[in-house]
XYZ file of C-alpha atoms in Angstrom:
733
model
C 0.000 0.000 0.000
C 1.350 3.436 -0.944
C 2.117 5.947 1.776
C -0.623 8.373 0.755
C -3.231 5.616 0.511
C -2.211 4.308 3.921
C -2.555 7.780 5.441
C -5.970 8.212 3.862
C -7.095 4.798 5.060
C -6.073 5.562 8.642
C -7.665 8.999 8.411
C -10.937 7.621 7.092
C -11.147 4.866 9.685
C -11.510 7.672 12.221
C -13.720 10.170 10.427
C -16.144 7.774 8.783
C -17.101 5.824 11.882
C -20.213 7.940 12.468
C -21.316 7.441 8.860
C -20.437 3.788 8.511
C -23.352 1.628 7.460
C -23.735 -1.342 9.773
C -24.233 -4.366 7.550
C -26.932 -6.197 9.467
C -29.447 -8.522 7.776
C -32.322 -6.929 5.903
C -35.138 -8.480 3.866
C -34.025 -8.981 0.277
C -36.773 -9.610 -2.258
C -36.468 -11.699 -5.406
C -38.919 -13.477 -7.687
C -39.419 -17.106 -8.672
C -41.707 -17.434 -11.672
C -43.925 -20.376 -12.623
C -45.110 -20.533 -16.212
C -47.848 -22.758 -17.548
C -46.658 -26.145 -18.740
C -47.268 -26.744 -22.437
C -50.118 -29.172 -21.640
C -52.116 -26.437 -19.877
C -51.074 -23.407 -21.939
C -53.917 -20.939 -22.332
C -55.968 -22.238 -19.403
C -58.030 -19.654 -17.499
C -56.450 -19.023 -14.078
C -58.588 -18.031 -11.077
C -56.938 -18.215 -7.640
C -53.743 -19.094 -5.803
C -53.219 -20.377 -2.242
C -50.536 -22.142 -0.186
C -50.631 -24.225 2.999
C -48.502 -25.085 6.024
C -46.789 -27.853 4.054
C -45.313 -25.209 1.705
C -47.427 -26.459 -1.177
C -48.668 -23.921 -3.721
C -51.858 -24.604 -5.671
C -53.559 -22.621 -8.378
C -57.148 -23.049 -9.376
C -57.886 -22.956 -13.079
C -60.934 -23.597 -15.210
C -59.471 -27.055 -15.865
C -58.931 -27.895 -12.193
C -56.104 -27.582 -9.709
C -52.574 -26.800 -10.831
C -49.416 -27.549 -8.881
C -46.519 -25.056 -8.734
C -43.264 -26.983 -8.920
C -39.829 -26.312 -10.406
C -40.841 -23.120 -12.207
C -43.848 -24.707 -13.888
C -47.593 -24.936 -13.368
C -48.955 -28.346 -14.247
C -52.132 -30.314 -13.535
C -52.220 -31.380 -9.894
C -52.558 -35.168 -9.778
C -51.617 -35.721 -6.140
C -55.110 -36.292 -4.688
C -56.876 -38.480 -7.226
C -60.365 -37.803 -5.788
C -59.882 -34.068 -6.366
C -59.162 -34.652 -10.042
C -62.691 -36.016 -10.421
C -64.347 -33.128 -8.555
C -65.513 -29.849 -10.046
C -63.648 -27.358 -7.870
C -65.176 -23.886 -7.956
C -62.966 -22.010 -5.465
C -60.052 -22.586 -3.090
C -59.242 -20.967 0.235
C -56.884 -21.323 3.160
C -58.207 -22.039 6.661
C -55.919 -22.586 9.655
C -53.146 -22.754 7.054
C -54.731 -25.733 5.299
C -56.378 -26.012 1.882
C -60.188 -25.940 1.778
C -62.148 -26.389 -1.446
C -65.576 -25.392 -2.718
C -66.915 -27.942 -5.178
C -70.236 -28.058 -6.999
C -71.630 -30.112 -4.071
C -69.549 -29.506 -0.924
C -67.053 -27.542 1.114
C -64.256 -29.932 2.047
C -60.620 -30.393 2.968
C -58.091 -33.203 2.913
C -56.581 -31.918 6.163
C -57.779 -32.959 9.632
C -57.900 -36.559 8.505
C -60.434 -35.656 5.820
C -63.129 -35.173 8.494
C -64.310 -31.765 7.301
C -66.836 -31.989 4.490
C -70.260 -30.343 4.384
C -72.784 -30.341 1.562
C -74.093 -26.893 0.632
C -77.011 -27.888 -1.573
C -76.578 -24.907 -3.907
C -76.972 -24.982 -7.652
C -73.845 -23.611 -9.363
C -72.035 -22.170 -6.319
C -69.687 -19.257 -7.027
C -67.908 -18.111 -3.818
C -67.168 -19.221 -0.286
C -65.175 -18.192 2.753
C -64.393 -19.865 6.059
C -65.264 -18.181 9.367
C -64.570 -19.174 12.961
C -65.224 -22.713 14.250
C -65.306 -24.174 10.709
C -68.353 -22.155 9.668
C -68.573 -21.557 5.948
C -70.438 -18.858 4.034
C -71.287 -20.106 0.543
C -72.977 -18.250 -2.313
C -74.556 -18.931 -5.646
C -75.986 -16.440 -8.095
C -79.137 -16.042 -6.002
C -78.533 -17.568 -2.546
C -76.295 -17.162 0.518
C -75.910 -19.981 3.023
C -74.112 -20.074 6.365
C -73.184 -23.653 7.289
C -71.554 -24.990 10.462
C -69.044 -27.804 10.879
C -71.740 -30.433 11.173
C -73.396 -29.318 7.922
C -76.301 -27.530 9.604
C -77.605 -24.459 7.787
C -77.398 -21.606 10.312
C -78.768 -18.945 7.994
C -79.914 -18.581 4.413
C -81.054 -15.634 2.315
C -81.617 -14.464 -1.219
C -78.674 -12.512 -2.689
C -80.113 -11.465 -6.061
C -78.689 -8.156 -7.252
C -75.550 -8.195 -5.110
C -73.343 -8.847 -8.165
C -70.972 -10.606 -5.786
C -67.221 -10.288 -6.389
C -65.693 -11.772 -3.229
C -66.311 -12.857 0.382
C -64.060 -12.073 3.346
C -64.117 -12.984 7.018
C -63.380 -10.122 9.412
C -62.102 -11.848 12.551
C -61.852 -8.525 14.416
C -65.617 -8.222 14.473
C -66.575 -11.853 13.904
C -68.427 -11.044 10.713
C -68.440 -11.812 7.035
C -67.952 -9.060 4.463
C -69.444 -9.321 1.000
C -68.107 -7.217 -1.849
C -70.386 -6.413 -4.748
C -69.592 -4.192 -7.702
C -71.542 -1.320 -6.139
C -71.752 -2.052 -2.419
C -70.279 -3.796 0.622
C -72.485 -5.898 2.891
C -71.927 -7.428 6.291
C -73.208 -10.600 7.969
C -72.517 -10.935 11.703
C -71.756 -14.523 12.693
C -73.460 -14.219 16.081
C -76.711 -12.878 14.611
C -76.738 -13.414 10.859
C -78.449 -10.665 8.895
C -77.480 -9.114 5.560
C -76.734 -5.412 6.020
C -75.488 -2.907 3.493
C -72.451 -1.160 4.958
C -71.273 0.987 2.048
C -72.468 2.075 -1.382
C -70.050 2.884 -4.188
C -69.375 2.159 -7.837
C -66.932 0.122 -9.897
C -65.696 -1.762 -6.810
C -63.253 -4.546 -7.598
C -61.461 -5.835 -4.480
C -61.426 -5.532 -0.693
C -59.264 -6.273 2.363
C -59.340 -5.599 6.092
C -56.239 -3.576 6.927
C -55.427 -2.354 10.439
C -58.707 -0.850 11.726
C -60.014 -0.040 8.257
C -61.353 -1.646 5.132
C -59.484 -0.853 1.922
C -61.540 -1.136 -1.256
C -60.190 -1.261 -4.777
C -61.915 0.358 -7.727
C -61.253 0.875 -11.414
C -59.660 4.182 -10.489
C -57.769 3.881 -7.219
C -58.518 2.753 -3.682
C -60.904 3.936 -0.977
C -60.223 3.597 2.745
C -63.340 3.021 4.858
C -63.196 3.538 8.597
C -65.451 3.154 11.627
C -68.464 0.944 12.218
C -70.450 2.911 9.638
C -67.648 2.538 7.030
C -67.196 6.197 6.187
C -64.778 7.192 3.465
C -61.622 8.538 5.097
C -59.393 8.626 2.026
C -59.588 8.238 -1.742
C -56.166 7.487 -3.199
C -55.206 7.626 -6.851
C -51.496 8.237 -6.293
C -50.667 4.616 -7.017
C -48.344 2.901 -9.460
C -51.559 2.070 -11.328
C -55.187 2.703 -10.409
C -57.098 -0.166 -12.071
C -57.159 -2.416 -9.000
C -57.839 -6.148 -9.341
C -56.815 -7.603 -5.957
C -56.109 -6.464 -2.382
C -54.673 -8.594 0.422
C -53.476 -7.999 3.966
C -50.462 -10.279 4.347
C -48.663 -10.189 7.682
C -49.988 -6.656 8.227
C -48.642 -5.465 4.877
C -51.130 -4.139 2.350
C -50.645 -5.682 -1.096
C -52.507 -4.478 -4.162
C -52.788 -6.008 -7.607
C -53.665 -4.162 -10.778
C -53.776 -4.579 -14.526
C -50.205 -3.217 -14.547
C -48.443 -5.093 -11.780
C -48.557 -5.440 -7.999
C -47.415 -3.090 -5.255
C -46.973 -3.060 -1.495
C -47.644 -0.110 0.791
C -44.565 0.998 2.714
C -44.426 2.635 6.122
C -43.568 5.976 4.523
C -46.783 5.925 2.483
C -45.017 5.111 -0.801
C -45.115 1.811 -2.676
C -42.745 -0.983 -3.620
C -43.688 -1.749 -7.204
C -43.482 -5.252 -8.674
C -44.000 -5.242 -12.421
C -42.307 -6.447 -15.624
C -40.776 -9.871 -16.145
C -38.161 -9.028 -13.543
C -40.923 -9.827 -11.061
C -44.014 -11.240 -12.784
C -44.887 -13.685 -15.546
C -47.140 -10.918 -16.846
C -48.514 -7.716 -15.327
C -52.248 -8.486 -15.229
C -52.777 -9.528 -11.603
C -55.775 -11.738 -10.799
C -55.047 -12.783 -7.199
C -52.589 -12.289 -4.332
C -52.023 -14.656 -1.419
C -49.658 -15.421 1.426
C -46.983 -17.847 0.305
C -44.571 -20.250 2.022
C -41.627 -18.998 4.056
C -42.516 -15.320 4.228
C -43.224 -15.095 0.500
C -46.109 -13.507 -1.385
C -47.857 -15.236 -4.286
C -48.989 -13.103 -7.208
C -51.197 -14.864 -9.727
C -51.419 -13.202 -13.112
C -53.293 -13.942 -16.301
C -50.694 -16.373 -17.644
C -48.782 -17.645 -14.631
C -47.626 -17.299 -11.051
C -44.845 -15.333 -9.390
C -43.532 -15.934 -5.882
C -41.966 -12.851 -4.334
C -39.558 -14.166 -1.714
C -38.189 -12.178 1.200
C -35.022 -13.586 2.699
C -32.753 -12.293 5.438
C -29.497 -11.176 3.856
C -26.562 -8.865 4.442
C -24.911 -6.802 1.727
C -21.924 -9.122 2.082
C -24.074 -12.179 1.376
C -25.528 -10.416 -1.633
C -22.004 -9.727 -2.885
C -21.091 -13.405 -2.425
C -24.124 -14.405 -4.507
C -23.164 -11.993 -7.281
C -19.547 -13.136 -7.202
C -20.685 -16.654 -8.084
C -22.788 -15.340 -10.965
C -19.908 -13.154 -12.181
C -17.521 -16.095 -12.334
C -20.079 -18.554 -13.690
C -21.493 -16.526 -16.565
C -19.532 -13.312 -17.080
C -15.857 -14.032 -17.782
C -14.550 -13.923 -21.386
C -10.781 -14.365 -21.819
C -10.433 -12.834 -18.346
C -12.551 -9.819 -19.333
C -15.820 -9.134 -17.591
C -18.632 -9.574 -20.107
C -22.370 -9.291 -20.310
C -24.173 -12.482 -21.304
C -26.032 -11.961 -24.562
C -29.233 -14.001 -24.900
C -30.281 -15.464 -28.253
C -33.760 -16.010 -26.820
C -34.837 -12.982 -24.769
C -34.943 -13.793 -21.068
C -33.544 -17.324 -21.475
C -30.173 -17.730 -19.763
C -29.642 -21.134 -21.361
C -29.181 -19.371 -24.716
C -26.450 -17.068 -23.419
C -23.211 -16.358 -25.257
C -20.352 -13.816 -25.112
C -19.249 -11.172 -27.524
C -16.953 -8.188 -27.504
C -18.047 -4.625 -26.749
C -16.532 -1.198 -27.290
C -15.704 -0.972 -23.601
C -14.331 -4.342 -22.534
C -11.315 -2.636 -20.971
C -13.460 -0.223 -18.947
C -15.935 -2.817 -17.663
C -13.094 -5.189 -16.814
C -11.217 -2.461 -14.967
C -14.280 -1.967 -12.774
C -14.561 -5.659 -11.890
C -10.806 -5.861 -11.364
C -10.943 -2.840 -9.031
C -13.663 -4.527 -6.997
C -11.522 -7.631 -6.605
C -8.544 -5.526 -5.539
C -10.657 -3.836 -2.880
C -11.943 -7.267 -1.807
C -8.412 -8.586 -1.489
C -7.323 -5.544 0.507
C -10.216 -6.064 2.938
C -10.284 -9.870 3.209
C -6.891 -11.123 1.928
C -8.897 -13.786 0.097
C -6.636 -15.647 -2.352
C -9.592 -16.111 -4.691
C -9.895 -12.336 -5.022
C -6.201 -12.089 -5.847
C -6.445 -14.807 -8.487
C -9.473 -13.143 -10.082
C -7.672 -9.794 -10.084
C -4.540 -11.226 -11.669
C -6.572 -13.013 -14.340
C -8.422 -9.819 -15.236
C -5.166 -7.853 -15.246
C -3.654 -10.267 -17.778
C -6.602 -9.660 -20.105
C -6.146 -5.897 -19.782
C -2.399 -6.224 -20.252
C -3.009 -7.946 -23.568
C -5.028 -4.945 -24.758
C -1.768 -3.014 -25.136
C 0.229 -6.070 -26.294
C -1.791 -6.790 -29.440
C -1.727 -3.376 -31.210
C 1.585 -2.551 -32.947
C 1.537 1.001 -31.507
C 3.421 1.157 -28.207
C 1.101 1.930 -25.287
C -2.091 2.039 -27.347
C -4.860 0.074 -25.563
C -7.288 -1.785 -27.790
C -10.965 -1.684 -26.951
C -11.201 -5.472 -27.049
C -9.924 -8.558 -28.811
C -11.415 -11.743 -30.244
C -10.349 -14.709 -32.351
C -10.409 -13.883 -36.044
C -13.823 -14.375 -37.582
C -15.734 -14.156 -34.314
C -15.616 -10.416 -33.688
C -19.126 -8.990 -33.458
C -19.191 -5.418 -32.112
C -20.708 -3.113 -34.707
C -21.333 0.052 -32.782
C -17.969 1.707 -32.225
C -18.528 5.444 -31.865
C -22.173 5.009 -32.802
C -21.550 3.658 -36.298
C -24.529 1.869 -37.845
C -24.501 -1.710 -39.040
C -24.736 -0.448 -42.629
C -21.680 1.749 -42.089
C -19.859 -1.192 -40.545
C -20.571 -3.486 -43.477
C -19.464 -0.859 -45.981
C -16.327 0.397 -44.287
C -15.232 -2.081 -41.642
C -16.059 -5.516 -42.965
C -14.346 -4.623 -46.255
C -11.424 -2.593 -44.991
C -10.971 -3.711 -41.388
C -10.860 -0.144 -40.146
C -12.006 -0.984 -36.626
C -10.956 -4.619 -36.264
C -7.257 -5.214 -37.010
C -5.682 -8.597 -37.632
C -2.670 -9.643 -35.543
C 0.573 -10.686 -37.241
C -0.096 -14.369 -36.581
C -3.480 -14.094 -38.295
C -5.327 -15.648 -35.354
C -6.741 -12.677 -33.464
C -8.440 -9.352 -34.103
C -8.033 -6.315 -31.867
C -10.538 -3.479 -31.813
C -9.272 0.033 -32.504
C -10.868 3.521 -32.120
C -10.223 3.484 -28.340
C -11.783 6.364 -26.422
C -11.083 8.344 -23.263
C -13.435 6.278 -21.106
C -11.326 3.192 -21.815
C -8.190 5.102 -20.858
C -9.846 6.211 -17.609
C -10.460 2.596 -16.695
C -6.848 1.658 -17.396
C -5.303 4.444 -15.313
C -7.779 3.972 -12.463
C -7.251 0.258 -12.061
C -3.542 0.058 -12.860
C -2.865 2.631 -10.150
C -5.036 0.658 -7.762
C -3.242 -2.538 -8.793
C 0.103 -0.881 -8.113
C -1.167 0.048 -4.640
C -2.935 -3.128 -3.574
C -1.526 -6.145 -5.420
C 0.517 -8.165 -2.896
C 3.321 -9.204 -5.270
C 5.974 -6.682 -6.360
C 6.433 -8.304 -9.773
C 2.760 -7.803 -10.553
C 2.755 -4.263 -9.167
C 5.665 -3.448 -11.475
C 3.711 -4.767 -14.448
C 0.854 -2.390 -13.592
C 3.275 0.537 -13.279
C 4.669 -0.420 -16.683
C 1.144 -0.133 -18.117
C 0.785 3.350 -16.658
C 4.111 4.374 -18.152
C 3.645 3.046 -21.685
C 0.115 4.400 -22.000
C 1.150 7.816 -20.685
C 4.161 7.824 -23.007
C 1.939 7.031 -25.982
C -0.271 10.030 -25.252
C 2.685 12.374 -24.678
C 4.649 11.113 -27.692
C 1.609 11.722 -29.882
C 1.017 15.333 -28.885
C -1.638 14.496 -26.249
C -3.689 12.196 -28.467
C -4.484 8.494 -28.648
C -3.215 7.771 -32.149
C -4.671 4.763 -33.932
C -3.184 2.321 -36.442
C -3.820 4.804 -39.271
C -1.788 7.580 -37.661
C -4.873 9.608 -36.781
C -6.272 10.486 -33.339
C -9.263 8.463 -32.248
C -12.588 10.274 -32.025
C -12.482 10.748 -28.240
C -8.888 10.141 -27.186
C -7.946 13.828 -27.289
C -6.235 15.864 -24.562
C -4.303 18.291 -26.751
C -4.572 21.946 -25.618
C -5.788 23.067 -29.019
C -8.658 20.588 -28.765
C -9.418 20.968 -25.058
C -9.395 24.759 -24.994
C -11.494 24.995 -28.152
C -14.524 24.359 -25.962
C -16.157 27.208 -24.012
C -15.378 27.062 -20.300
C -18.943 25.932 -19.578
C -18.741 22.848 -21.788
C -18.063 19.689 -19.806
C -15.429 18.330 -22.220
C -13.031 21.164 -21.390
C -13.251 20.533 -17.660
C -13.361 16.737 -17.906
C -10.486 16.261 -20.348
C -8.277 18.599 -18.323
C -9.085 16.629 -15.186
C -8.352 13.321 -16.891
C -4.956 14.176 -18.314
C -3.771 15.836 -15.090
C -4.872 12.770 -13.132
C -3.079 10.454 -15.597
C 0.142 12.475 -15.311
C -0.048 12.742 -11.519
C -0.679 9.014 -11.241
C 2.202 8.052 -13.509
C 4.557 10.407 -11.686
C 3.442 9.072 -8.300
C 4.481 5.528 -9.199
C 7.494 6.136 -11.473
C 8.900 9.313 -9.888
C 9.992 10.259 -13.416
C 10.132 14.060 -13.489
C 9.077 14.274 -17.132
C 5.469 13.520 -16.159
C 5.412 16.212 -13.507
C 7.023 18.732 -15.871
C 4.479 17.904 -18.564
C 1.615 18.397 -16.127
C 2.999 21.737 -14.916
C 3.346 22.900 -18.531
C -0.312 22.092 -19.204
C -1.226 23.950 -16.032
C 0.918 27.057 -16.453
C 0.817 27.519 -20.229
C -2.627 26.167 -21.102
C -4.689 26.633 -17.936
C -5.506 22.975 -17.341
C -5.645 23.389 -13.564
C -8.037 26.286 -14.019
C -10.133 24.173 -16.392
C -10.140 21.186 -14.049
C -10.910 23.217 -10.930
C -13.935 24.942 -12.396
C -17.002 24.012 -10.276
C -19.360 21.442 -11.776
C -22.244 23.916 -11.471
C -20.826 25.940 -14.364
C -21.237 23.088 -16.832
C -23.951 23.362 -19.454
C -24.931 27.016 -19.416
C -23.721 30.077 -21.324
C -25.732 33.230 -20.743
C -28.650 31.133 -19.587
C -28.656 28.838 -22.616
C -28.154 25.075 -22.554
C -25.058 24.080 -24.497
C -26.426 20.628 -25.200
C -29.710 18.828 -24.745
C -28.586 16.660 -21.836
C -25.994 15.995 -19.158
C -23.653 13.166 -20.151
C -23.793 10.664 -17.295
C -21.070 8.546 -18.912
C -18.820 11.548 -18.303
C -19.719 11.239 -14.615
C -18.513 7.654 -14.734
C -15.170 8.762 -16.172
C -14.899 11.612 -13.699
C -15.446 9.576 -10.563
C -13.093 6.789 -11.649
C -10.486 9.504 -12.126
C -10.884 11.420 -8.855
C -8.749 9.146 -6.615
C -5.724 9.891 -8.787
C -6.726 13.506 -9.333
C -6.933 14.254 -5.596
C -4.717 11.724 -3.852
C -1.729 12.054 -6.201
C -1.729 15.856 -6.329
C 1.760 17.367 -6.437
C 1.225 19.644 -3.425
C -1.185 19.914 -0.508
C -2.388 23.243 -1.880
C -3.206 21.619 -5.196
C -4.806 18.695 -3.425
C -7.124 20.982 -1.459
C -8.249 22.744 -4.649
C -8.797 19.465 -6.458
C -10.786 18.100 -3.539
C -13.121 21.127 -3.472
C -13.724 20.756 -7.199
C -14.516 17.075 -6.808
C -16.853 17.950 -3.971
C -18.766 20.339 -6.254
C -19.308 17.498 -8.729
C -20.338 15.118 -5.974
C -22.906 17.664 -4.750
C -24.453 17.768 -8.221
C -24.621 13.969 -8.333
C -25.940 13.345 -4.797
C -29.556 13.017 -5.913
C -28.640 9.825 -7.804
C -27.755 8.092 -4.503
C -25.011 6.273 -6.385
C -22.911 4.235 -3.945
C -19.902 4.122 -6.242
C -19.731 7.909 -6.508
C -20.087 8.192 -2.731
C -17.419 5.635 -1.910
C -14.913 6.938 -4.482
C -15.488 10.404 -3.051
C -14.781 8.953 0.385
C -11.513 7.555 -0.961
C -10.372 11.092 -1.773
C -10.599 11.870 1.950
C -14.139 13.168 2.302
C -15.533 13.132 5.821
C -19.077 13.476 4.501
C -20.738 10.873 2.316
C -24.332 9.738 1.911
C -23.929 6.456 3.743
C -27.577 5.436 4.155
C -28.478 6.488 0.601
C -25.640 4.337 -0.716
C -26.699 1.345 1.364
C -30.307 1.863 0.203
C -29.116 1.651 -3.385
C -27.228 -1.572 -2.698
C -30.184 -3.106 -0.841
C -32.581 -2.187 -3.661
C -30.262 -3.504 -6.366
C -32.152 -6.362 -8.081
C -31.040 -9.960 -7.733
C -32.207 -10.637 -11.306
C -29.793 -8.951 -13.735
C -31.575 -9.715 -17.006
C -32.250 -6.535 -18.943
C -36.013 -6.937 -18.728
C -38.254 -4.436 -20.476
C -39.328 -1.911 -17.834
C -42.039 0.732 -18.158
C -42.803 3.318 -15.491
C -44.373 5.888 -17.790
C -47.921 5.160 -16.541
C -47.206 5.512 -12.826
C -49.372 7.934 -10.884
C -47.496 7.675 -7.590
C -44.412 9.495 -8.873
C -43.882 13.243 -9.038
C -42.767 14.242 -12.515
C -40.570 17.289 -12.954
C -40.014 19.567 -15.928
C -37.656 18.382 -18.690
C -34.150 19.304 -17.660
C -30.495 19.245 -18.628
C -29.771 16.221 -16.403
C -32.552 14.112 -17.984
C -34.110 13.556 -14.570
C -37.744 12.484 -14.948
C -39.034 12.253 -11.390
C -38.418 14.209 -8.209
C -36.292 11.367 -6.824
C -34.377 8.452 -8.231
C -36.302 5.166 -8.392
C -35.068 2.059 -6.561
C -32.824 -0.083 -8.713
C -35.301 -2.967 -8.817
C -38.013 -0.716 -10.319
C -36.039 0.714 -13.234
C -33.775 -0.299 -16.077
C -30.358 -1.661 -15.162
C -27.347 0.459 -16.122
C -23.592 0.597 -15.685
C -23.513 3.544 -13.254
C -24.235 5.970 -16.075
C -28.017 6.039 -16.252
C -29.611 6.584 -12.843
C -32.563 8.435 -14.368
C -33.153 5.894 -17.130
C -36.513 4.543 -15.968
C -37.876 2.828 -19.078
C -36.424 0.489 -21.680
C -34.780 -2.920 -21.854
C -35.303 -5.860 -24.185
C -34.313 -8.971 -22.148
C -31.511 -9.722 -24.615
C -28.705 -9.705 -22.058
C -27.829 -10.415 -18.465
C -25.724 -7.657 -16.961
C -22.434 -8.611 -15.328
C -22.676 -8.322 -11.513
C -19.547 -6.167 -11.204
C -21.948 -3.205 -11.259
C -22.856 -4.253 -7.694
C -19.515 -5.770 -6.670
C -17.383 -2.676 -7.327
C -19.400 -0.246 -5.175
C -19.865 -2.818 -2.411
C -16.151 -3.589 -2.080
C -15.194 0.055 -2.560
C -17.491 0.788 0.385
C -15.860 -1.923 2.472
C -12.385 -0.641 1.579
C -13.394 2.928 2.451
C -14.786 1.592 5.746
C -18.132 3.102 4.820
C -19.711 -0.376 5.124
C -18.997 -2.543 8.137
C -18.133 -6.214 8.021
C -21.327 -8.322 8.013
C -23.057 -8.740 11.360
C -25.706 -11.309 12.221
């Protein structure tokens, strides 16, 4: 560990104690989905229930279905049930109870509970106390006791019955019709209208109230007389189809997903194939082991809640990273030939293999520094070798390729935004992006940009600090030197195989200072090149890098450019300079700030650099990005958003498929005016309710196509950076 890093680590272990997040277990949610087996595809689904034996059953128009190993198939377990016409299913004392065309019965309690109801074409039933059952048909209600005696019977024509509930608080049955709610007291049965409304769809007893769903929101009814106390349309969606009180949590289903009321009055939203087989909810029920069952039009989803620490979540993602996301030592997304189907996954190159790999490699270096786990070291060394080869394959000294692949298997078509048509015309014929190695076996990808270079300098410096073996540290320092020399020897450009600068690898003063002072490129590129020079000088102690940096500062104003506050970006005389803030530039900036601040030439310079970084961090705070917070902490900050960062890590989804997500219909979110930062809502959405991204799209709420699984380094890097910065404690049980 370098002297400066050691000092910072000791300093932060003192100042961050008050802000350290204590990694105690929390409830992590994830979905298990059950799709209809081919033999029952298209069947009409009605209800879902589970019992104390952890069994999950769905009722369909074709009979009972069993949920097992991600499929719904015909339930053949109880042969007598297969010959019965089951109308409805319920759960009583955590056991299955069935309404058939002749009886109410159960296979629990030794099969002793079975009463005949005598109704023609029964439609609904519900169990009350002491095995009483309220059963309905289109025109009759019957209350039957355990012995089969009819306790009460009445005509129910005109009720347009939707559902029956038992209210154990008041020992009464509640009947929901499309335009009214009725009550029947068990002690003295009598049908009484309790509330009149319209377009009613669902109902649940919640706390001391009754919550009623409608086609346009929910109504809360309170008191004995059921007076309206609240009408709520600020929901993820207002066309309500189901409401359930599960363990004192209020769950609501709609035609566009399910949602759970939180203590703060907002909702956790479960929609899209990340969570549900489809979004049209038909029923919600308590599931096994603290789970919630959400039946939809074409299948079943089980939302599980398990006790987990952030460390355990990281361990889970580490397994996924190694199992499905390593290509030649690079970190790689898994492309899916069939959308959503991991069994069809394959690898291919991207424009930014070096950058993404640097971020995984950095996470493993932080993990090794914290745990001294040999597995972390091996993973880091393997990734480093892949990155090392990026500069070994091109014939230009110190030029890092974007990627490499065996000849004939290269696939990336989108370098610098080029279209497939452009690629076929210019690249496939002339090889302008993909270059063949001398042995004719490999292709390396040219056109490397500044974001790739940021990744290299960030992680090679970190490698030189944290790798335990001197030989390997020296190899990382060599990478810093040859890449810095390439840029300096080529007049502050990345110069490609054709002798021309790449589109974005430009740090030359003529280029940098051509931008107005309010344009982000001027500030960012000045910051990058100063950080690269400081970093290389720090590890080599070669004065030429320091002299070059001081020349850029004194003659061309690079320190002034770099130290300009982030709040000046994007506006000249009140006018936007571009239509949006570039969040990929934020990614480059924050990966660069450890070198920019920590390797400053003087304490005075360091203080100025730190204040500038702080101004950028202040702008980015609303994103609640843990990586930005923890990298800021690693520059010596005594103030970071610890809880916001931990919230982001807790809300990070366990399912990393790029599912199609749509939040555009939500009525529970506060939209703000179109703005330079492309922020849509007043606050950033939880990670499991929006599109996945690589730290450069916090406000990207809609999109996705299920054609890839993201590599888990996007969680692993911020988690281990937080552990290294001592902003996250070791796991505690």
